PDB file of N, CA and C in Angstrom:
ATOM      1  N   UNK A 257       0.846  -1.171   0.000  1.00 60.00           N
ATOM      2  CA  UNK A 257       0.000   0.000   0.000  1.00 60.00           C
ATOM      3  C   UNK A 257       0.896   1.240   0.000  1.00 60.00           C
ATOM      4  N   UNK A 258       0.606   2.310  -1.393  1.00 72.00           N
ATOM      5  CA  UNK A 258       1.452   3.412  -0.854  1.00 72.00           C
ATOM      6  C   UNK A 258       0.843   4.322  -0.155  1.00 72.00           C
ATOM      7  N   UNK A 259       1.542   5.788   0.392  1.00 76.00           N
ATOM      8  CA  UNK A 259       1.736   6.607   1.536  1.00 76.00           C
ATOM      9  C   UNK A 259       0.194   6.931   1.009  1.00 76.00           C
ATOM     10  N   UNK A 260      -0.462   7.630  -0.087  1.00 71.00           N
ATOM     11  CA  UNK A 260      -1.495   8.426  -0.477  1.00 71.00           C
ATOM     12  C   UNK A 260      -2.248   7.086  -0.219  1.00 71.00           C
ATOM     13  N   UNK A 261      -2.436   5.733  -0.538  1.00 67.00           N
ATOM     14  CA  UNK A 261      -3.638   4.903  -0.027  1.00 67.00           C
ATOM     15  C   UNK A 261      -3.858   5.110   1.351  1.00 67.00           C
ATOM     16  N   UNK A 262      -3.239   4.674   2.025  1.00 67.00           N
ATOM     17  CA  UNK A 262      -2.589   4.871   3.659  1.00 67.00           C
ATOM     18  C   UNK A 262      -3.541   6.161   3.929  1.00 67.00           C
ATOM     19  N   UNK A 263      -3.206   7.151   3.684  1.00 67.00           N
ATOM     20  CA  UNK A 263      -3.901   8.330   4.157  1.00 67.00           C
ATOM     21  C   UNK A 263      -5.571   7.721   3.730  1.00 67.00           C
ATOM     22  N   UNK A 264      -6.067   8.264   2.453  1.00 63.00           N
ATOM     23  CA  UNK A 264      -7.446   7.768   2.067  1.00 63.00           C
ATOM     24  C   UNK A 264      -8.019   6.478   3.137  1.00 63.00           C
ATOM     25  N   UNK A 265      -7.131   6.155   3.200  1.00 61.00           N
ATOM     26  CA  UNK A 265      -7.854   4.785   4.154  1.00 61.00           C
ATOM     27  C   UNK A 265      -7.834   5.412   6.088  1.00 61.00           C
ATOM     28  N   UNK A 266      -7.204   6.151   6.366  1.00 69.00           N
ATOM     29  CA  UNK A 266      -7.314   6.762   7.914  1.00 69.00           C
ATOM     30  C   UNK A 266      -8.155   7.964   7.407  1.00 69.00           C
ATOM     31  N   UNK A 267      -8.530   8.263   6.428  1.00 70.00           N
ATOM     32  CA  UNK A 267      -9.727   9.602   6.495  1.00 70.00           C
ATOM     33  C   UNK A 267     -10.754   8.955   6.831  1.00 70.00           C
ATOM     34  N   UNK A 268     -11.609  10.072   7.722  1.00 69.00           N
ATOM     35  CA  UNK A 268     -13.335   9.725   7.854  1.00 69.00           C
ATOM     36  C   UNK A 268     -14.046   9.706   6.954  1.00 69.00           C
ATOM     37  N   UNK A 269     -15.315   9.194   6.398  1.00 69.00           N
ATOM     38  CA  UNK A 269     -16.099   9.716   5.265  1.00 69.00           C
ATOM     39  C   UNK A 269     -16.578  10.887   5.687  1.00 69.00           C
ATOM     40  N   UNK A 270     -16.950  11.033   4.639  1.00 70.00           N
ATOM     41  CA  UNK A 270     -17.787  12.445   4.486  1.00 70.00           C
ATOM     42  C   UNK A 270     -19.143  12.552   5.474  1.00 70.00           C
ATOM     43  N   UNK A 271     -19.337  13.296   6.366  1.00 82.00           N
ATOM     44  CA  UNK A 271     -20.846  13.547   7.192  1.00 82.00           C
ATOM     45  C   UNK A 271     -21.478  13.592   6.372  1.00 82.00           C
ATOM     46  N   UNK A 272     -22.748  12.501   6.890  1.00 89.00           N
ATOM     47  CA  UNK A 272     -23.710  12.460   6.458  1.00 89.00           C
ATOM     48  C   UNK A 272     -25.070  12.362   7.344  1.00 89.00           C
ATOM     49  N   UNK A 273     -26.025  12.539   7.205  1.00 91.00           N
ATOM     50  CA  UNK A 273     -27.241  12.204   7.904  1.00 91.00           C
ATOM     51  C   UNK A 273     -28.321  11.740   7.175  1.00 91.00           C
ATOM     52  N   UNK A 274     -28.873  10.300   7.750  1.00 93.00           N
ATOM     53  CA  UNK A 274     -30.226   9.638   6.859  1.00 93.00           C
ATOM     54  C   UNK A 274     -30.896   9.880   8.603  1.00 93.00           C
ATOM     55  N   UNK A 275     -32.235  10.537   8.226  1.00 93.00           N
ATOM     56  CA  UNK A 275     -33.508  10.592   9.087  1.00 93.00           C
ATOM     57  C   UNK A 275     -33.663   9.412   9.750  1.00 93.00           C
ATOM     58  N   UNK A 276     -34.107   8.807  10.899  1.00 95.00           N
ATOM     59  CA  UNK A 276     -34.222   7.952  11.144  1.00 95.00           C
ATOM     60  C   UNK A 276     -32.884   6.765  12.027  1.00 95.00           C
ATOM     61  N   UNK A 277     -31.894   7.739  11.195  1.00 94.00           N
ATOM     62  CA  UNK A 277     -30.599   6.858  11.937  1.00 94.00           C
ATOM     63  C   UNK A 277     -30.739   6.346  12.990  1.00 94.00           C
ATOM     64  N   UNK A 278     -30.062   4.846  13.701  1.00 95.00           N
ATOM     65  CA  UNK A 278     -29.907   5.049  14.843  1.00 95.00           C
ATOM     66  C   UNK A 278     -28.669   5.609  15.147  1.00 95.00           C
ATOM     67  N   UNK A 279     -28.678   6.796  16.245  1.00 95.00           N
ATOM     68  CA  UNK A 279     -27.422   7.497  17.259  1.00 95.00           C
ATOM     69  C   UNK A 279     -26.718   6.681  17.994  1.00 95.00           C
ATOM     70  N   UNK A 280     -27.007   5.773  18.503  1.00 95.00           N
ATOM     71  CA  UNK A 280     -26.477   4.954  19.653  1.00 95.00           C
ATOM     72  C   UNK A 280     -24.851   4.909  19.306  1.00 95.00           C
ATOM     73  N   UNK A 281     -24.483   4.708  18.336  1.00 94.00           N
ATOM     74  CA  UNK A 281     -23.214   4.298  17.949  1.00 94.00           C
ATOM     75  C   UNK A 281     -22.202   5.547  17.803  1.00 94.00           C
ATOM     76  N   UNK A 282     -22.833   6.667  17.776  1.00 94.00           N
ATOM     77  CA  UNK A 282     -22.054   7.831  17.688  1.00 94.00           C
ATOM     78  C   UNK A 282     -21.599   8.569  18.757  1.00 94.00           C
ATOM     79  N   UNK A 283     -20.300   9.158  18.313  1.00 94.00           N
ATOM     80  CA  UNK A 283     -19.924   9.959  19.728  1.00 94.00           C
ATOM     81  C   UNK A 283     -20.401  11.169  19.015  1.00 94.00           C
ATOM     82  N   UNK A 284     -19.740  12.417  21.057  1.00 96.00           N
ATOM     83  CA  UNK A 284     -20.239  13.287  20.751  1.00 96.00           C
ATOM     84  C   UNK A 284     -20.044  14.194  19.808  1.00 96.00           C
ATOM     85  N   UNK A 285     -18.927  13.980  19.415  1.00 93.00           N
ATOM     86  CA  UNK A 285     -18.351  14.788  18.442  1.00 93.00           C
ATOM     87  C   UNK A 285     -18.948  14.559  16.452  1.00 93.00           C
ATOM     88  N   UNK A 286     -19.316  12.961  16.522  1.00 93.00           N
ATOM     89  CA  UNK A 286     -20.027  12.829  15.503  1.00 93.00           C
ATOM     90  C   UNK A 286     -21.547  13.210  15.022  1.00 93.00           C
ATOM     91  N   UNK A 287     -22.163  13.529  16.465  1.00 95.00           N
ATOM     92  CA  UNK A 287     -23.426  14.347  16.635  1.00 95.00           C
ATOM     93  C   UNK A 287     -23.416  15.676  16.450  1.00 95.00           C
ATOM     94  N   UNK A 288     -22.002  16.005  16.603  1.00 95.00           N
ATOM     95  CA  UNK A 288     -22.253  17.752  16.695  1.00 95.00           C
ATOM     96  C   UNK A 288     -21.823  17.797  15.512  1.00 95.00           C
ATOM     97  N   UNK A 289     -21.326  17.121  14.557  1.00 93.00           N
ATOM     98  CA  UNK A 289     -20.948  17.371  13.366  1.00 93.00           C
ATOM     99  C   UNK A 289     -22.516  17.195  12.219  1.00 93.00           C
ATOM    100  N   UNK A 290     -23.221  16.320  12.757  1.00 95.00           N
ATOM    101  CA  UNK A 290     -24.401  15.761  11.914  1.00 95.00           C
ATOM    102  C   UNK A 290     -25.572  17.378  12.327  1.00 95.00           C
ATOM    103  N   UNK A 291     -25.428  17.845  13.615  1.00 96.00           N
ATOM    104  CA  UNK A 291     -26.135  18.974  13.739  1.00 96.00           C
ATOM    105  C   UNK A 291     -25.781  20.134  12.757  1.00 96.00           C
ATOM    106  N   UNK A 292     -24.746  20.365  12.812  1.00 95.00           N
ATOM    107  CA  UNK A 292     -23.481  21.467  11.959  1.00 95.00           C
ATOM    108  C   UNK A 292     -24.396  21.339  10.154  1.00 95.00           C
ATOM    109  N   UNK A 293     -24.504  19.878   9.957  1.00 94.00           N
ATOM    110  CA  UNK A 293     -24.501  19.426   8.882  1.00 94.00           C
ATOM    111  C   UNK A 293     -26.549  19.674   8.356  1.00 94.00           C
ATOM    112  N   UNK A 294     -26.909  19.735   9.425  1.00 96.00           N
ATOM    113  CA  UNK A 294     -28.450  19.695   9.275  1.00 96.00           C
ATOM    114  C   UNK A 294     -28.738  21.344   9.433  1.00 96.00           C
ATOM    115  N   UNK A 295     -28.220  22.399  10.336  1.00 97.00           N
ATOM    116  CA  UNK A 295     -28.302  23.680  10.482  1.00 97.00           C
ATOM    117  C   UNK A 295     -28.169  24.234   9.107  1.00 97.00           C
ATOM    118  N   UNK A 296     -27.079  23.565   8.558  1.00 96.00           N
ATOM    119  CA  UNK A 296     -26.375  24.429   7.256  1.00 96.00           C
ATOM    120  C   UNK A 296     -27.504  23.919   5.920  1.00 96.00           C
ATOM    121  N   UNK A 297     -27.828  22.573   6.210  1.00 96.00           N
ATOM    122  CA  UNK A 297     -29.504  22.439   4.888  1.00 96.00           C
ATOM    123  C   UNK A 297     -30.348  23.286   5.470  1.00 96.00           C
ATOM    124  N   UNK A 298     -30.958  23.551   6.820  1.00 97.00           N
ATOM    125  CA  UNK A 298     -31.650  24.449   7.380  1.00 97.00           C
ATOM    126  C   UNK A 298     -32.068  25.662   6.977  1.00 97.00           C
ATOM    127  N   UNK A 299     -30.700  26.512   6.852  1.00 98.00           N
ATOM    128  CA  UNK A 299     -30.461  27.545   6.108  1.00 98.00           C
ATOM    129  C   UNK A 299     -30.306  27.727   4.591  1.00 98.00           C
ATOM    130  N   UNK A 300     -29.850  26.316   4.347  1.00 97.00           N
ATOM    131  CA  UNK A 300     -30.008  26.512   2.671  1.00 97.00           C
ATOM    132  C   UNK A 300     -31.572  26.601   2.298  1.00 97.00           C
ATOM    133  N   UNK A 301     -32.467  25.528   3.012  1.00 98.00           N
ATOM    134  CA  UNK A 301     -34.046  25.258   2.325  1.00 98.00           C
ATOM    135  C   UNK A 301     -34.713  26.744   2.935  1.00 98.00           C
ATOM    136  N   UNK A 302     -34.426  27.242   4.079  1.00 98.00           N
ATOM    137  CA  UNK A 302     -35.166  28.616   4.472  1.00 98.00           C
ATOM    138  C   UNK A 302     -34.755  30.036   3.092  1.00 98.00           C
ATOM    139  N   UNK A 303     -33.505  30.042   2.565  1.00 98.00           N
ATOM    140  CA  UNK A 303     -32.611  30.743   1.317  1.00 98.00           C
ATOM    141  C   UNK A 303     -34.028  30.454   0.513  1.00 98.00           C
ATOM    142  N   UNK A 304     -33.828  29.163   0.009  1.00 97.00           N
ATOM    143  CA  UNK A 304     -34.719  28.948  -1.030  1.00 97.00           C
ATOM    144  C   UNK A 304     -36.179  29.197  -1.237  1.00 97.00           C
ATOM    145  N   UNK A 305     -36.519  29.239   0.414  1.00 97.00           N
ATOM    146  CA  UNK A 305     -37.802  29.789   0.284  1.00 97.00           C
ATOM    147  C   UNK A 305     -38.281  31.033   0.257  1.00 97.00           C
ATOM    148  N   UNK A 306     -37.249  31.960   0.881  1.00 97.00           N
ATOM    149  CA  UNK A 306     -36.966  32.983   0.600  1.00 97.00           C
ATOM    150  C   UNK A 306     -37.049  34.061  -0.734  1.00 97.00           C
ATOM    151  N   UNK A 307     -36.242  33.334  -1.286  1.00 96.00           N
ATOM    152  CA  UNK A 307     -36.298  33.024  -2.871  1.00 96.00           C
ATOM    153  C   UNK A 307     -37.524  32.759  -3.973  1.00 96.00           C
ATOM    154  N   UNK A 308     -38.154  32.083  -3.386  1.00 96.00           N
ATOM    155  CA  UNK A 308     -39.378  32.290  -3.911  1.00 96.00           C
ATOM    156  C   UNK A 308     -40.531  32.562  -3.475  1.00 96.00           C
ATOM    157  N   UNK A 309     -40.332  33.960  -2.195  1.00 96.00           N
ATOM    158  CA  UNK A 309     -41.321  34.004  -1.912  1.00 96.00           C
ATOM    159  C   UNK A 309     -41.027  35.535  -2.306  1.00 96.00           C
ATOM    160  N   UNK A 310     -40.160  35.579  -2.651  1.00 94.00           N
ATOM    161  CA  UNK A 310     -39.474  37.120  -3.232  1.00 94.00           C
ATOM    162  C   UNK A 310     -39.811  37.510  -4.640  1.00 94.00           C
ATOM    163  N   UNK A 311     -39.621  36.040  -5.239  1.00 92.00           N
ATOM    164  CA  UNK A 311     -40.155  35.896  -6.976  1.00 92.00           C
ATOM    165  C   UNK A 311     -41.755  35.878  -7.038  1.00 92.00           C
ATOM    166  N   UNK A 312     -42.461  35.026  -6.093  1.00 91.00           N
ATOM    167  CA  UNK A 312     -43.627  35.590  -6.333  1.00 91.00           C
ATOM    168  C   UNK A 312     -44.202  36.949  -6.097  1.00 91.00           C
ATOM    169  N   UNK A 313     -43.989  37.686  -4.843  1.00 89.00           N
ATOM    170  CA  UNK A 313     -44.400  38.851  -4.382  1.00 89.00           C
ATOM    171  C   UNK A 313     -43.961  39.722  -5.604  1.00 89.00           C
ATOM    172  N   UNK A 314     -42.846  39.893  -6.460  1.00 88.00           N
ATOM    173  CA  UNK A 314     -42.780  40.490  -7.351  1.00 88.00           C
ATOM    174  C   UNK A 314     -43.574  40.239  -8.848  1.00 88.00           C
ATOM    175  N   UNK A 315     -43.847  38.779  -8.786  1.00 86.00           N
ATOM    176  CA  UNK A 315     -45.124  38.564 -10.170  1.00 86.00           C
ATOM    177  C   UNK A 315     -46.031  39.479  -9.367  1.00 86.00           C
ATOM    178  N   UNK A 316     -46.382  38.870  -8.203  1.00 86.00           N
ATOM    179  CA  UNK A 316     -47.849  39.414  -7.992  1.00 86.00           C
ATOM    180  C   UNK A 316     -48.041  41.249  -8.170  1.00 86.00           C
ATOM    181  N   UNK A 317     -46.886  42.048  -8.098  1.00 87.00           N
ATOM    182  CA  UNK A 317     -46.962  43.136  -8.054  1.00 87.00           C
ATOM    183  C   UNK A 317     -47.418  43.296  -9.397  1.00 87.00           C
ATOM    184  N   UNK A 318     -46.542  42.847 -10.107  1.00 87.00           N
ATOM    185  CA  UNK A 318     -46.601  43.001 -11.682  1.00 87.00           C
ATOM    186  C   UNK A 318     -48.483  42.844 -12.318  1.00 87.00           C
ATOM    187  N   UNK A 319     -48.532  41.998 -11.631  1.00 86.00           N
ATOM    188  CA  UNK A 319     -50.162  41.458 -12.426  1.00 86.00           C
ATOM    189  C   UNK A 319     -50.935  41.963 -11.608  1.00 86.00           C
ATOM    190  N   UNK A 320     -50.814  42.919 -10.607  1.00 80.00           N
ATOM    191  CA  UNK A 320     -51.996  43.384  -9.860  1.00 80.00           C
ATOM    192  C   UNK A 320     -52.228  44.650 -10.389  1.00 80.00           C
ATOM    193  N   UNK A 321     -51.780  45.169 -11.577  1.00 61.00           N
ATOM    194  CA  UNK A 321     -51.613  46.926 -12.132  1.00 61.00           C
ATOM    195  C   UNK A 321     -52.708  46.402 -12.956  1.00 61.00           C
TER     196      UNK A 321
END
């Protein structure tokens, strides 16, 4: 095995979160990372709604003249 497999193989995967998980198996530090990880979609899906609640209010201006 060379030095660059070696590494790839002691990295963590990538955080992830499926609904439903069981926690039991995680430390604390893997919880606060899955929170980190759910805050930041949080804020992305609130952006997006944002987003279109900005695009409509501006049709609606348009078509209410």
């Amino acid at each position: 095995m060379t030095r660059d497999e070696d590494d790839r193989a002691l990295r963590k995967p990538p955080v992830r979160h499926e609904i439903g998980e069981v926690l039991d198996t995680l430390s604390v530090e893997e919880l606060g990372a899955r929170i980190a990880l759910l805050r930041g979609e949080i804020t992305r899906l609130d952006n997006a709604i944002m987003a279109k609640q900005a695009s409509r209010s501006a049709a609606d201006a348009v078509f209410k003249t």
